[in-house]
mmCIF file of C-alpha atoms and ligand atoms in Angstrom:
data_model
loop_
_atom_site.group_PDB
_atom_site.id
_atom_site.type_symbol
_atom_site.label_atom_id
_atom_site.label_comp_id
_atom_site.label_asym_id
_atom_site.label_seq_id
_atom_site.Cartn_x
_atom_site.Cartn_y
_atom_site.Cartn_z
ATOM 1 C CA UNK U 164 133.198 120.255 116.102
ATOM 2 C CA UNK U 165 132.687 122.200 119.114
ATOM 3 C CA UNK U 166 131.967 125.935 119.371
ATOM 4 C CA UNK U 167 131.312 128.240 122.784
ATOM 5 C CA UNK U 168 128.077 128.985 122.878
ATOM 6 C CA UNK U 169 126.998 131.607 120.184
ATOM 7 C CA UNK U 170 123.773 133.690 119.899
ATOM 8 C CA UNK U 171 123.593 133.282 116.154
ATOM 9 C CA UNK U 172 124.270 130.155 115.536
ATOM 10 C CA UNK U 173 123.148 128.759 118.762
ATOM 11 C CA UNK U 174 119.457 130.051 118.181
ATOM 12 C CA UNK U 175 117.262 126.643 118.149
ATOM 13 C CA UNK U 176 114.588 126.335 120.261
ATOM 14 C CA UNK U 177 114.315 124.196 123.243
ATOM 15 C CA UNK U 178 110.827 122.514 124.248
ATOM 16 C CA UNK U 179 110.599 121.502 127.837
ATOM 17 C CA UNK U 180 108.195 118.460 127.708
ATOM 18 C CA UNK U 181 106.706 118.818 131.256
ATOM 19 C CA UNK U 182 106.076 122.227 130.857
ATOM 20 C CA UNK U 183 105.116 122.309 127.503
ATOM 21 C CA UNK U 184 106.853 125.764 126.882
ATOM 22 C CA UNK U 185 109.663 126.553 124.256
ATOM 23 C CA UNK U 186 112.996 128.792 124.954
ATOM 24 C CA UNK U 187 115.528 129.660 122.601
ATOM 25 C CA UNK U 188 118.902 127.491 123.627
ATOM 26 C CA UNK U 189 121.245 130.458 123.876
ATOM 27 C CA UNK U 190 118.446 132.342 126.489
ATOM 28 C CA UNK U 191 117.970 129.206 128.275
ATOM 29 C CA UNK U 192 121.623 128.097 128.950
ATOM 30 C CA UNK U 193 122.312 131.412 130.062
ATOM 31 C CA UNK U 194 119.451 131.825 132.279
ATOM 32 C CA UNK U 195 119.809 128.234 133.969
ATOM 33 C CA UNK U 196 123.093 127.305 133.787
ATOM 34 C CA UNK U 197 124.923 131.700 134.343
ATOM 35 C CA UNK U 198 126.181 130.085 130.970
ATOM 36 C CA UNK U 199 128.326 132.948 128.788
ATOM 37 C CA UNK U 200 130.595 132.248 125.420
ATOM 38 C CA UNK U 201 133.848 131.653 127.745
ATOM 39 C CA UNK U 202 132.209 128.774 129.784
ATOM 40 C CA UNK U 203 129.934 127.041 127.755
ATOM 41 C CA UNK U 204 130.750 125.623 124.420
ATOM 42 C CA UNK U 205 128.282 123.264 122.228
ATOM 43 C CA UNK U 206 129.791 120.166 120.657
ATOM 44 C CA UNK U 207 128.259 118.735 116.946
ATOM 45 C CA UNK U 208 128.846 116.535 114.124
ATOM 46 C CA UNK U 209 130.539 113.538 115.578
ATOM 47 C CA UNK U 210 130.255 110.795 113.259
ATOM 48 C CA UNK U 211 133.416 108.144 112.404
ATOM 49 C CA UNK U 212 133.231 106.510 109.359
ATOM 50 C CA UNK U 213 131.282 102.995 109.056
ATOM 51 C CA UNK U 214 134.106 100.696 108.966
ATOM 52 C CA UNK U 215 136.131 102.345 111.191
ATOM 53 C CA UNK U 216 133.599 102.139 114.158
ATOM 54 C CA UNK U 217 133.812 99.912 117.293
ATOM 55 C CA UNK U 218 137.975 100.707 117.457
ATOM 56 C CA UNK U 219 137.488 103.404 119.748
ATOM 57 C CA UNK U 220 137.954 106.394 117.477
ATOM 58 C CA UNK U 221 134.856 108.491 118.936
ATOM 59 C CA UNK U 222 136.511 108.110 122.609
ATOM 60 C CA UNK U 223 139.937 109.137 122.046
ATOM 61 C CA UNK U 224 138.222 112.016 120.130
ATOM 62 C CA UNK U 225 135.888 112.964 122.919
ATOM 63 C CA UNK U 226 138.412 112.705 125.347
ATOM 64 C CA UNK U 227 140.879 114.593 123.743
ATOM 65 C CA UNK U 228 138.857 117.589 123.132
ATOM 66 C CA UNK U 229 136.756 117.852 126.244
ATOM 67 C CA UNK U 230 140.503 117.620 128.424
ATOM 68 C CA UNK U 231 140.877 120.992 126.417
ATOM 69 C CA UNK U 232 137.446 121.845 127.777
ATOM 70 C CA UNK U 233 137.746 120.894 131.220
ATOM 71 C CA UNK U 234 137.111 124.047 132.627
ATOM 72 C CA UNK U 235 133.792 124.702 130.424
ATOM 73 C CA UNK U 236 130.043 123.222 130.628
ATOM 74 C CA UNK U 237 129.683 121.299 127.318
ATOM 75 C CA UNK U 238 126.419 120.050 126.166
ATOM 76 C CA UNK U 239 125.431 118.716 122.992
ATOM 77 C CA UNK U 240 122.349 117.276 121.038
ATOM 78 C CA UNK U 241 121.931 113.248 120.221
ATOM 79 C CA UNK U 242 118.663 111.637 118.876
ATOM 80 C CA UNK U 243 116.429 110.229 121.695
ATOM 81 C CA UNK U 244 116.885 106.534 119.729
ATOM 82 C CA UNK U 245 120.491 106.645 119.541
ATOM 83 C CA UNK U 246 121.251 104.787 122.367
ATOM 84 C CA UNK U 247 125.165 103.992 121.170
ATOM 85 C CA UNK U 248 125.756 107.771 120.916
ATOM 86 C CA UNK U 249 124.235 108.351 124.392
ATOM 87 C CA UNK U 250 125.941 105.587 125.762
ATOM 88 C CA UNK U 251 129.303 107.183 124.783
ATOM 89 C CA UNK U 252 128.898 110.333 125.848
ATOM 90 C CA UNK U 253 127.379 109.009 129.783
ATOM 91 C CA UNK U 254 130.456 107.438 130.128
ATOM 92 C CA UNK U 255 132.487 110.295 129.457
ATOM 93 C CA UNK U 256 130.112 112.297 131.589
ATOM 94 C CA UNK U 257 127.563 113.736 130.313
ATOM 95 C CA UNK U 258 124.021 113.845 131.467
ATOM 96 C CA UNK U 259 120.567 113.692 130.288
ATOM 97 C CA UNK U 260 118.905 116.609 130.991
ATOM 98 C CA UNK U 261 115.391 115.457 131.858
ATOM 99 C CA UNK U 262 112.886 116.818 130.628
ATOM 100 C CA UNK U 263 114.072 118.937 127.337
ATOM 101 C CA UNK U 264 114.523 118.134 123.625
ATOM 102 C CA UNK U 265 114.726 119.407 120.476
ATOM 103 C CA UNK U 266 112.847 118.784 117.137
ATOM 104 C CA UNK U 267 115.490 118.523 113.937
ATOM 105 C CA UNK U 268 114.131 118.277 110.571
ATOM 106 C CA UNK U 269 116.606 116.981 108.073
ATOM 107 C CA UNK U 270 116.222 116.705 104.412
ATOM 108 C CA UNK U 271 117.582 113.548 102.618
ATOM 109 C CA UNK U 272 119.538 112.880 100.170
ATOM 110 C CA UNK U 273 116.162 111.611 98.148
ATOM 111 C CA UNK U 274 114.289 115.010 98.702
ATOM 112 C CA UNK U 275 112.161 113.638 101.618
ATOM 113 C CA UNK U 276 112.460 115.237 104.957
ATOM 114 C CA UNK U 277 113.034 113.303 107.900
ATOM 115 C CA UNK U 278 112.018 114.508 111.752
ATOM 116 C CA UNK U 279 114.132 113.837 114.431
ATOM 117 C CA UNK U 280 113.729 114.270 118.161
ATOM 118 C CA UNK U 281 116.486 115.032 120.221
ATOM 119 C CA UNK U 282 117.900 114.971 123.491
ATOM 120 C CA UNK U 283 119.810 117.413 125.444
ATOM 121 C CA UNK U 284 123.123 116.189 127.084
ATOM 122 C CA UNK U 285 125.780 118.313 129.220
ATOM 123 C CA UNK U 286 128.659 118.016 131.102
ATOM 124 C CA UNK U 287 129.394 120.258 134.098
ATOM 125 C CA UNK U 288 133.259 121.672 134.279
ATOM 126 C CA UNK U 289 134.874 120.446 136.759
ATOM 127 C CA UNK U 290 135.146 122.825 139.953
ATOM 128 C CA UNK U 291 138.324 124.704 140.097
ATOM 129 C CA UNK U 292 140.597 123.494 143.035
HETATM 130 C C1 COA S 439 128.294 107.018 117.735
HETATM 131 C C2 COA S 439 129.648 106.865 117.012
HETATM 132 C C3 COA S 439 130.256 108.265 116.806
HETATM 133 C C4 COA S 439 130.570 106.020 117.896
HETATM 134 O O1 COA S 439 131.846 105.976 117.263
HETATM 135 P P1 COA S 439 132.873 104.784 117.556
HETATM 136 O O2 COA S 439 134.233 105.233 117.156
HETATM 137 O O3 COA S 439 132.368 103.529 116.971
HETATM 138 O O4 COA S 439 132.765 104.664 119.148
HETATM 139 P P2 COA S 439 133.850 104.023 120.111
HETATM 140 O O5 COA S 439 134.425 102.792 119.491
HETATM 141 O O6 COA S 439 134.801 105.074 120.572
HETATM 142 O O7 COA S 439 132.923 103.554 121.315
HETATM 143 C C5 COA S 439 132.871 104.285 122.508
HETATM 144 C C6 COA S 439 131.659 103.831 123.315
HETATM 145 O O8 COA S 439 130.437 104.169 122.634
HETATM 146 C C7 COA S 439 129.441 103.145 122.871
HETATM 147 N N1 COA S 439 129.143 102.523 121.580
HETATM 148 C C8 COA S 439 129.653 102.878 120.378
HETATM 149 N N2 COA S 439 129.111 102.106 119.401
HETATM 150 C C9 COA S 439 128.238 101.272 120.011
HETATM 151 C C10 COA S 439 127.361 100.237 119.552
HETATM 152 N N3 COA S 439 127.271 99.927 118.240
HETATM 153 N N4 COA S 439 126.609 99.597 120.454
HETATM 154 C C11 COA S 439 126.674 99.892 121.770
HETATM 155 N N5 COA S 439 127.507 100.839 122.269
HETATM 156 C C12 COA S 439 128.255 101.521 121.404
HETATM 157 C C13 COA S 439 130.072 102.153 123.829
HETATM 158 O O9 COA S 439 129.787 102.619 125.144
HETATM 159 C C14 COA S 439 131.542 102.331 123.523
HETATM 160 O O10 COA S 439 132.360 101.990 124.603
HETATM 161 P P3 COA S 439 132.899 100.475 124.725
HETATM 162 O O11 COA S 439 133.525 100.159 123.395
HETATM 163 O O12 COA S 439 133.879 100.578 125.844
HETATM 164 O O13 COA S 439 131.689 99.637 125.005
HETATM 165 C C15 COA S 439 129.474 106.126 115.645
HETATM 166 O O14 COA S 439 128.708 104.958 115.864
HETATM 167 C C16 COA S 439 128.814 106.972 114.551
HETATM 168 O O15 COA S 439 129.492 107.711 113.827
HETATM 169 N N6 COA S 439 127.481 106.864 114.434
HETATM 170 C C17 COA S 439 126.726 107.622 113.425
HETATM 171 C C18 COA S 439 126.741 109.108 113.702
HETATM 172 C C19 COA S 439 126.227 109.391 115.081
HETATM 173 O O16 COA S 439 125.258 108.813 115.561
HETATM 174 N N7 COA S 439 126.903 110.359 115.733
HETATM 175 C C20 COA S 439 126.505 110.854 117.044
HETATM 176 C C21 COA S 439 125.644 112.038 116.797
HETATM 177 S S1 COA S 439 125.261 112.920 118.273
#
């Protein structure tokens, strides 16, 4: 899924580890990055199904949506020990950005709730000729 970036939906806080301050992700894209709705959009939910993995489906996925979103910034969360995930999306060009993360709780299927840290990841649009 990926969605410009929205004030509503996009309202989860940021930490900056060196800092040790919070912003809110919508505030904080638009203050560092001049980020609006029309050029930065916020990609989620990849996931290809277990047996179907290896084959290249996340790639051609990726590919084919961000050559729709060529002109926009895209950036996107991935856990901090998900190192297959990251690896995809660095060699489709996005970066780390140092220094920030998130903190996701998710509740299981079992009832117990499981904490995840998470990094931040974005790809700059590529300059306009
Ligand atoms: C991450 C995920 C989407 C990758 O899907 P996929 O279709 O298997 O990925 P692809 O076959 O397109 O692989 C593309 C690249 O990702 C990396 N990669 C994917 N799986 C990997 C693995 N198990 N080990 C190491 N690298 C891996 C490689 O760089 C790979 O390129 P290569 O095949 O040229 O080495 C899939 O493993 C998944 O659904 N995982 C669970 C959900 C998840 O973590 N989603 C990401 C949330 S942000």
């Amino acid at each position: 899924m990926a969605v410009p970036l929205n004030e509503n939906s996009l309202d989860f806080e940021i930490i900056d580890f060196n800092k040790n301050i919070s912003h809110n992700c919508y505030e904080y894209f638009k203050r560092t990055f001049d980020s609006t709705p029309e050029n930065t959009w916020y990609l989620d939910d990849l996931g290809v199904r277990k047996d179907k993995r290896r084959r290249g489906v996340a790639k051609r996925l990726l590919k084919t949506c961000l050559t729709k979103l060529n002109s926009k910034n895209v950036f996107l969360r991935t856990s901090d020990s998900n190192n297959q995930a990251q690896l995809l999306y660095q060699n489709l060009g996005f970066r780390h950005i140092d220094g920030l993360y998130t903190q996701v709780s998710h509740k299981r299927l079992d009832g117990s709730v499981r904490e995840d840290r998470r990094i931040i990841m974005l790809r700059q649009a590529e300059p306009i000729e």
